Amino acid sequence: MKDQIDTHSKKISNVEKSINPSKIKGDSNKYKEGLVKKWGKEIENFQAQIDKINNYLKKYDK
């Protein structure tokens, strides 16, 4: 999951390089904004999963 966070962070840092122009339908700025929002939410979800796993391990790793 940490690799996915890194991958998504890199995509957000360089959106232009991370998209396929042929997939853009309509306003390219809205398309890019949507991807950044999606990737940001995925980063949040990955981090939440990591936190849950770490909490579980702390609780049961005694």
Short mmCIF file of C-alpha atoms in Angstrom, two decimals:
data_model
loop_
_atom_site.label_atom_id
_atom_site.label_comp_id
_atom_site.label_asym_id
_atom_site.label_seq_id
_atom_site.Cartn_x
_atom_site.Cartn_y
_atom_site.Cartn_z
CA MET A 1 0.00 0.00 0.00
CA LYS A 2 2.88 2.35 0.67
CA ASP A 3 4.02 1.77 -2.91
CA GLN A 4 0.54 2.73 -4.11
CA ILE A 5 0.67 5.91 -2.04
CA ASP A 6 4.02 6.79 -3.61
CA THR A 7 2.73 6.00 -7.10
CA HIS A 8 -0.39 8.13 -6.64
CA SER A 9 1.63 10.99 -5.13
CA LYS A 10 3.90 10.97 -8.18
CA LYS A 11 0.87 10.99 -10.47
CA ILE A 12 -0.57 13.99 -8.63
CA SER A 13 2.79 15.78 -8.87
CA ASN A 14 2.89 15.30 -12.63
CA VAL A 15 -0.67 14.88 -13.88
CA GLU A 16 0.21 15.64 -17.50
CA LYS A 17 2.62 12.73 -17.65
CA SER A 18 0.17 10.38 -15.90
CA ILE A 19 -2.79 10.65 -18.24
CA ASN A 20 -3.67 9.27 -21.63
CA PRO A 21 -4.86 12.23 -23.73
CA SER A 22 -7.13 9.98 -25.79
CA LYS A 23 -9.22 9.27 -22.66
CA ILE A 24 -10.06 12.92 -22.11
CA LYS A 25 -13.63 13.71 -23.07
CA GLY A 26 -14.73 17.30 -22.70
CA ASP A 27 -12.89 19.80 -20.53
CA SER A 28 -9.34 18.59 -19.96
CA ASN A 29 -8.93 20.69 -16.80
CA LYS A 30 -12.00 19.10 -15.20
CA TYR A 31 -10.72 15.67 -16.22
CA LYS A 32 -7.36 16.35 -14.56
CA GLU A 33 -9.01 17.80 -11.45
CA GLY A 34 -11.18 14.70 -11.20
CA LEU A 35 -8.17 12.41 -11.41
CA VAL A 36 -6.27 14.38 -8.76
CA LYS A 37 -9.31 14.20 -6.48
CA LYS A 38 -9.69 10.45 -7.12
CA TRP A 39 -6.00 9.75 -6.50
CA GLY A 40 -6.10 11.87 -3.34
CA LYS A 41 -9.03 9.87 -1.99
CA GLU A 42 -7.26 6.63 -2.83
CA ILE A 43 -4.19 7.83 -0.91
CA GLU A 44 -6.43 8.56 2.08
CA ASN A 45 -7.97 5.09 1.83
CA PHE A 46 -4.58 3.39 1.57
CA GLN A 47 -3.33 5.32 4.59
CA ALA A 48 -6.45 4.43 6.58
CA GLN A 49 -5.88 0.75 5.79
CA ILE A 50 -2.24 1.02 6.87
CA ASP A 51 -3.33 2.68 10.12
CA LYS A 52 -5.90 -0.05 10.80
CA ILE A 53 -3.33 -2.77 10.20
CA ASN A 54 -0.79 -1.04 12.44
CA ASN A 55 -3.38 -0.62 15.21
CA TYR A 56 -4.38 -4.27 14.90
CA LEU A 57 -0.74 -5.36 15.10
CA LYS A 58 -0.14 -3.17 18.16
CA LYS A 59 -3.21 -4.58 19.85
CA TYR A 60 -2.42 -8.24 19.23
CA ASP A 61 1.37 -8.20 19.07
CA LYS A 62 2.19 -8.53 22.75
#
